Amino acid sequence: MKSRNSYELNLMKKSGSIAGSALRKSLETINIGVSEIEVDKAAEEEIYKLGGDLSYKTVPDYKYATCITVNDQVVHGLPTERKFKEGDLVSVDLAVMYKGWHTDCAWSVLVGTSEHREKQRFLKVGEEALWDGIYQAKLGNRIGDISYAIQSRVEKAGYHIVRSLVGHGIGRSLHEDPEVPGFGDKGTGVILKQGMTLAIEVIYTKNTSEVVLGSDNWTFSASDGSWGGLFEMTVIVGKEKAEVLTKI
Ligand code: MF3
Ligand code: CO
């Protein structure tokens, strides 16, 4: 992937700020009795209100603003009429296109107010793994440094990285080279240059690194029915550190 110039990076920044706001808005909507489709609509409304467009519209046959996954579902969930319940683990994944520039982000939350300690720990580890990965996204490091940082944090906590789905370069398209796996070895892969734009993703489950495709032909779930989590931010690789574009 080429590095972007400052004009292009400014458009990416704007795209990312819309995506981050829409993600925050949609997460705030999540509550007991609210449906997935309502959350998707909240995201869509915010993206349009801020002058963005739906990046997922560029995916053939996909018509939603977001992907929403609950409990054992891990990625690519189609928003449905299903209503959230106390203790549900919910992930919202959304991407924005602004003047042709894409940014992508996802976050996972717990529904309700009761203590669900194990689920809280599960989410905390996923978020920490994302920050560990982002911390490595700087000049002179390699993709494998990001991957290794994510994998170590998740596996040390006893959880598992999904192998068949990865983060990615992003910019003119939603998915670009290079792949950014959440698993791998330090010092391997593409060398990072300033101005590269990456969607770094932590895609993990409680008990297994395998996912299965559902009957809707979109949704991937943990093969053993355990929990799935998803944390993703779009960043610009920097000289000393990455700049996060999709902050919520
Ligand atoms: N956000 C997903 C990713 O990170 C892509 C979802 S594409 C969709 O790569 F069509 F399923 F929405
Ligand atoms: Co992505």
Tab-separated table of C-alpha atoms and ligand atoms in Angstrom:
chain	number	residue	atom	x	y	z
A	1	MET	CA	0.000	0.000	0.000
A	2	LYS	CA	1.133	3.538	-0.753
A	3	SER	CA	1.295	6.147	1.956
A	4	ARG	CA	-1.375	8.807	1.666
A	5	ASN	CA	-0.658	12.487	1.166
A	6	SER	CA	-1.990	15.093	3.588
A	7	TYR	CA	-4.986	15.995	1.399
A	8	GLU	CA	-6.056	12.351	1.321
A	9	LEU	CA	-5.371	11.915	5.025
A	10	ASN	CA	-7.610	14.880	5.840
A	11	LEU	CA	-10.493	13.232	4.001
A	12	MET	CA	-9.782	9.989	5.869
A	13	LYS	CA	-9.811	11.940	9.155
A	14	LYS	CA	-13.202	13.406	8.352
A	15	SER	CA	-14.504	9.975	7.360
A	16	GLY	CA	-13.176	8.536	10.614
A	17	SER	CA	-14.729	11.210	12.773
A	18	ILE	CA	-18.129	10.458	11.202
A	19	ALA	CA	-17.615	6.716	11.753
A	20	GLY	CA	-16.569	7.208	15.379
A	21	SER	CA	-19.560	9.433	16.119
A	22	ALA	CA	-21.950	7.003	14.463
A	23	LEU	CA	-20.462	4.107	16.399
A	24	ARG	CA	-20.810	6.018	19.692
A	25	LYS	CA	-24.407	6.944	18.861
A	26	SER	CA	-25.346	3.400	17.982
A	27	LEU	CA	-23.730	1.981	21.126
A	28	GLU	CA	-25.646	4.507	23.241
A	29	THR	CA	-28.875	3.233	21.699
A	30	ILE	CA	-28.295	-0.339	22.871
A	31	ASN	CA	-30.506	-1.303	25.801
A	32	ILE	CA	-32.825	-4.035	27.013
A	33	GLY	CA	-35.809	-4.271	24.628
A	34	VAL	CA	-34.156	-2.305	21.792
A	35	SER	CA	-33.823	-4.203	18.502
A	36	GLU	CA	-30.741	-4.621	16.339
A	37	ILE	CA	-32.446	-2.894	13.440
A	38	GLU	CA	-33.101	0.178	15.617
A	39	VAL	CA	-29.389	0.367	16.381
A	40	ASP	CA	-28.586	0.055	12.686
A	41	LYS	CA	-31.020	2.887	11.906
A	42	ALA	CA	-29.422	5.106	14.566
A	43	ALA	CA	-26.027	4.552	12.954
A	44	GLU	CA	-27.364	5.226	9.470
A	45	GLU	CA	-29.089	8.415	10.570
A	46	GLU	CA	-25.944	9.750	12.219
A	47	ILE	CA	-23.741	8.909	9.231
A	48	TYR	CA	-26.080	10.783	6.858
A	49	LYS	CA	-26.541	13.659	9.294
A	50	LEU	CA	-22.779	14.191	9.389
A	51	GLY	CA	-22.489	14.127	5.592
A	52	GLY	CA	-21.125	10.608	5.204
A	53	ASP	CA	-22.303	7.668	3.157
A	54	LEU	CA	-22.623	3.969	3.957
A	55	SER	CA	-19.436	2.138	3.083
A	56	TYR	CA	-21.160	-1.252	3.382
A	57	LYS	CA	-23.331	-0.288	0.432
A	58	THR	CA	-20.203	-0.958	-1.642
A	59	VAL	CA	-20.364	-4.625	-0.566
A	60	PRO	CA	-22.484	-6.596	-3.072
A	61	ASP	CA	-25.906	-7.567	-1.659
A	62	TYR	CA	-25.352	-5.746	1.650
A	63	LYS	CA	-27.906	-3.078	2.497
A	64	TYR	CA	-27.323	-2.125	6.138
A	65	ALA	CA	-25.170	0.562	7.732
A	66	THR	CA	-23.795	-1.863	10.328
A	67	CYS	CA	-23.143	-5.464	11.164
A	68	ILE	CA	-24.496	-6.432	14.581
A	69	THR	CA	-23.512	-9.591	16.395
A	70	VAL	CA	-24.816	-10.953	19.698
A	71	ASN	CA	-23.315	-13.495	22.127
A	72	ASP	CA	-21.870	-16.417	20.134
A	73	GLN	CA	-21.953	-14.430	16.880
A	74	VAL	CA	-18.568	-12.950	15.960
A	75	VAL	CA	-18.783	-10.916	12.732
A	76	HIS	CA	-20.946	-9.913	9.767
A	77	GLY	CA	-24.273	-10.221	11.601
A	78	LEU	CA	-27.231	-8.840	9.670
A	79	PRO	CA	-29.271	-6.463	11.859
A	80	THR	CA	-32.600	-8.153	12.679
A	81	GLU	CA	-35.748	-7.438	14.703
A	82	ARG	CA	-34.286	-9.358	17.652
A	83	LYS	CA	-34.420	-7.361	20.893
A	84	PHE	CA	-31.540	-7.192	23.341
A	85	LYS	CA	-31.732	-8.882	26.751
A	86	GLU	CA	-29.930	-8.346	30.030
A	87	GLY	CA	-26.400	-9.744	29.773
A	88	ASP	CA	-26.225	-9.912	25.964
A	89	LEU	CA	-22.769	-9.293	24.494
A	90	VAL	CA	-23.316	-7.020	21.514
A	91	SER	CA	-20.835	-5.906	18.844
A	92	VAL	CA	-21.529	-3.133	16.354
A	93	ASP	CA	-19.303	-2.891	13.272
A	94	LEU	CA	-19.721	0.004	10.844
A	95	ALA	CA	-17.876	1.741	8.065
A	96	VAL	CA	-18.257	5.160	6.495
A	97	MET	CA	-17.476	6.500	3.054
A	98	TYR	CA	-16.766	10.237	2.831
A	99	LYS	CA	-15.916	11.707	-0.578
A	100	GLY	CA	-14.822	8.229	-1.601
A	101	TRP	CA	-12.653	7.561	1.473
A	102	HIS	CA	-13.505	4.664	3.771
A	103	THR	CA	-12.998	4.134	7.501
A	104	ASP	CA	-14.084	1.097	9.510
A	105	CYS	CA	-14.611	0.508	13.238
A	106	ALA	CA	-16.281	-1.813	15.713
A	107	TRP	CA	-16.866	-2.079	19.452
A	108	SER	CA	-18.437	-4.592	21.822
A	109	VAL	CA	-20.574	-3.857	24.882
A	110	LEU	CA	-22.616	-5.615	27.512
A	111	VAL	CA	-26.369	-5.005	27.789
A	112	GLY	CA	-27.963	-4.122	31.121
A	113	THR	CA	-26.796	-3.127	34.523
A	114	SER	CA	-26.082	-6.349	36.405
A	115	GLU	CA	-22.591	-7.598	37.111
A	116	HIS	CA	-21.421	-10.061	34.500
A	117	ARG	CA	-17.816	-10.340	35.618
A	118	GLU	CA	-16.608	-12.925	33.159
A	119	LYS	CA	-18.124	-11.093	30.218
A	120	GLN	CA	-16.703	-7.797	31.460
A	121	ARG	CA	-13.249	-9.355	31.635
A	122	PHE	CA	-13.703	-10.788	28.139
A	123	LEU	CA	-14.497	-7.320	26.741
A	124	LYS	CA	-11.688	-5.620	28.646
A	125	VAL	CA	-9.118	-8.023	27.190
A	126	GLY	CA	-10.378	-7.414	23.631
A	127	GLU	CA	-10.144	-3.655	24.052
A	128	GLU	CA	-6.660	-3.884	25.569
A	129	ALA	CA	-5.538	-6.108	22.697
A	130	LEU	CA	-6.743	-3.473	20.229
A	131	TRP	CA	-4.725	-0.729	21.981
A	132	ASP	CA	-1.693	-3.027	22.119
A	133	GLY	CA	-1.985	-3.573	18.364
A	134	ILE	CA	-2.466	0.124	17.638
A	135	TYR	CA	0.597	0.935	19.756
A	136	GLN	CA	2.719	-1.067	17.298
A	137	ALA	CA	1.414	0.796	14.220
A	138	LYS	CA	4.424	3.060	13.793
A	139	LEU	CA	7.182	3.728	11.299
A	140	GLY	CA	9.681	0.898	10.886
A	141	ASN	CA	7.629	-1.776	12.616
A	142	ARG	CA	6.018	-4.558	10.589
A	143	ILE	CA	2.488	-5.881	10.301
A	144	GLY	CA	3.577	-8.894	12.361
A	145	ASP	CA	4.344	-6.625	15.315
A	146	ILE	CA	0.705	-5.534	15.383
A	147	SER	CA	-0.494	-9.123	14.958
A	148	TYR	CA	1.779	-10.492	17.669
A	149	ALA	CA	0.737	-7.803	20.169
A	150	ILE	CA	-2.958	-8.588	19.649
A	151	GLN	CA	-2.503	-12.350	19.785
A	152	SER	CA	-0.390	-12.290	22.953
A	153	ARG	CA	-2.857	-10.173	24.904
A	154	VAL	CA	-5.827	-12.318	23.906
A	155	GLU	CA	-4.160	-15.693	24.389
A	156	LYS	CA	-2.497	-14.804	27.697
A	157	ALA	CA	-5.969	-14.110	29.017
A	158	GLY	CA	-7.070	-17.583	27.854
A	159	TYR	CA	-9.140	-16.486	24.864
A	160	HIS	CA	-8.759	-17.271	21.171
A	161	ILE	CA	-8.118	-15.313	17.985
A	162	VAL	CA	-10.279	-16.224	15.011
A	163	ARG	CA	-7.946	-17.293	12.176
A	164	SER	CA	-10.161	-16.961	9.134
A	165	LEU	CA	-10.912	-13.221	9.474
A	166	VAL	CA	-8.373	-10.393	9.537
A	167	GLY	CA	-7.919	-6.626	9.664
A	168	HIS	CA	-6.932	-4.828	6.477
A	169	GLY	CA	-5.625	-1.785	4.715
A	170	ILE	CA	-8.343	0.764	4.018
A	171	GLY	CA	-8.788	3.990	2.036
A	172	ARG	CA	-10.217	4.208	-1.472
A	173	SER	CA	-11.875	0.851	-0.767
A	174	LEU	CA	-13.164	-0.747	2.407
A	175	HIS	CA	-10.708	-3.611	2.079
A	176	GLU	CA	-7.207	-3.056	0.713
A	177	ASP	CA	-3.787	-4.632	1.094
A	178	PRO	CA	-2.088	-5.440	3.350
A	179	GLU	CA	-3.956	-7.945	5.499
A	180	VAL	CA	-3.578	-7.214	9.212
A	181	PRO	CA	-4.090	-10.525	11.043
A	182	GLY	CA	-4.721	-10.574	14.774
A	183	PHE	CA	-2.152	-13.382	15.035
A	184	GLY	CA	1.423	-13.739	13.858
A	185	ASP	CA	5.093	-13.294	14.643
A	186	LYS	CA	7.022	-10.179	15.557
A	187	GLY	CA	9.293	-8.798	12.869
A	188	THR	CA	7.442	-10.433	9.966
A	189	GLY	CA	5.309	-9.064	7.140
A	190	VAL	CA	5.089	-5.714	5.391
A	191	ILE	CA	7.206	-2.859	6.807
A	192	LEU	CA	5.020	-0.001	8.054
A	193	LYS	CA	5.442	3.441	6.537
A	194	GLN	CA	4.158	6.767	7.766
A	195	GLY	CA	0.791	7.609	6.246
A	196	MET	CA	-0.401	4.029	5.697
A	197	THR	CA	-4.024	3.609	6.728
A	198	LEU	CA	-5.019	0.371	8.438
A	199	ALA	CA	-8.172	-1.092	9.966
A	200	ILE	CA	-6.770	-2.984	12.950
A	201	GLU	CA	-9.185	-5.613	14.256
A	202	VAL	CA	-9.359	-7.895	17.260
A	203	ILE	CA	-11.690	-10.746	16.313
A	204	TYR	CA	-11.762	-13.271	19.135
A	205	THR	CA	-13.831	-15.768	21.046
A	206	LYS	CA	-13.928	-17.268	24.486
A	207	ASN	CA	-13.148	-20.876	23.650
A	208	THR	CA	-12.267	-21.567	20.031
A	209	SER	CA	-10.461	-20.078	17.051
A	210	GLU	CA	-13.011	-21.547	14.651
A	211	VAL	CA	-16.091	-19.844	13.334
A	212	VAL	CA	-19.005	-21.246	11.338
A	213	LEU	CA	-21.140	-19.483	8.746
A	214	GLY	CA	-24.843	-19.213	9.579
A	215	SER	CA	-27.824	-20.090	7.398
A	216	ASP	CA	-28.219	-16.424	6.392
A	217	ASN	CA	-24.892	-16.864	4.572
A	218	TRP	CA	-23.428	-13.801	6.332
A	219	THR	CA	-23.131	-14.255	10.074
A	220	PHE	CA	-20.095	-16.030	11.493
A	221	SER	CA	-20.496	-17.547	14.977
A	222	ALA	CA	-18.108	-19.258	17.383
A	223	SER	CA	-18.147	-22.930	16.369
A	224	ASP	CA	-18.670	-24.088	19.960
A	225	GLY	CA	-21.377	-21.549	20.809
A	226	SER	CA	-19.146	-19.577	23.196
A	227	TRP	CA	-18.823	-15.773	23.033
A	228	GLY	CA	-17.510	-13.615	20.231
A	229	GLY	CA	-15.982	-10.148	20.583
A	230	LEU	CA	-14.924	-7.502	18.083
A	231	PHE	CA	-12.852	-4.343	18.501
A	232	GLU	CA	-11.677	-2.379	15.487
A	233	MET	CA	-10.293	1.095	14.750
A	234	THR	CA	-8.942	2.720	11.593
A	235	VAL	CA	-5.546	4.346	12.152
A	236	ILE	CA	-2.844	6.249	10.304
A	237	VAL	CA	0.616	4.802	10.827
A	238	GLY	CA	2.748	7.559	12.377
A	239	LYS	CA	6.405	8.244	12.956
A	240	GLU	CA	6.253	7.812	16.720
A	241	LYS	CA	2.710	6.510	17.117
A	242	ALA	CA	-0.492	5.812	15.268
A	243	GLU	CA	-3.275	8.337	14.936
A	244	VAL	CA	-6.679	6.794	15.636
A	245	LEU	CA	-9.288	8.147	13.181
A	246	THR	CA	-12.457	6.453	14.430
A	247	LYS	CA	-12.401	7.306	18.154
A	248	ILE	CA	-15.787	6.827	19.771
B	1	MF3	N1	-16.446	-4.360	8.866
B	1	MF3	C1	-16.146	-5.617	8.255
B	1	MF3	C2	-14.653	-5.693	8.227
B	1	MF3	O1	-14.087	-5.243	9.128
B	1	MF3	C3	-16.740	-5.734	6.890
B	1	MF3	C4	-18.161	-6.016	6.895
B	1	MF3	S1	-18.705	-6.105	5.303
B	1	MF3	C5	-20.361	-6.399	5.402
B	1	MF3	O2	-13.994	-6.120	7.346
B	1	MF3	F1	-20.796	-6.436	4.194
B	1	MF3	F2	-20.548	-7.519	6.005
B	1	MF3	F3	-20.914	-5.465	6.064
B	2	CO	CO	-12.723	-4.152	8.964
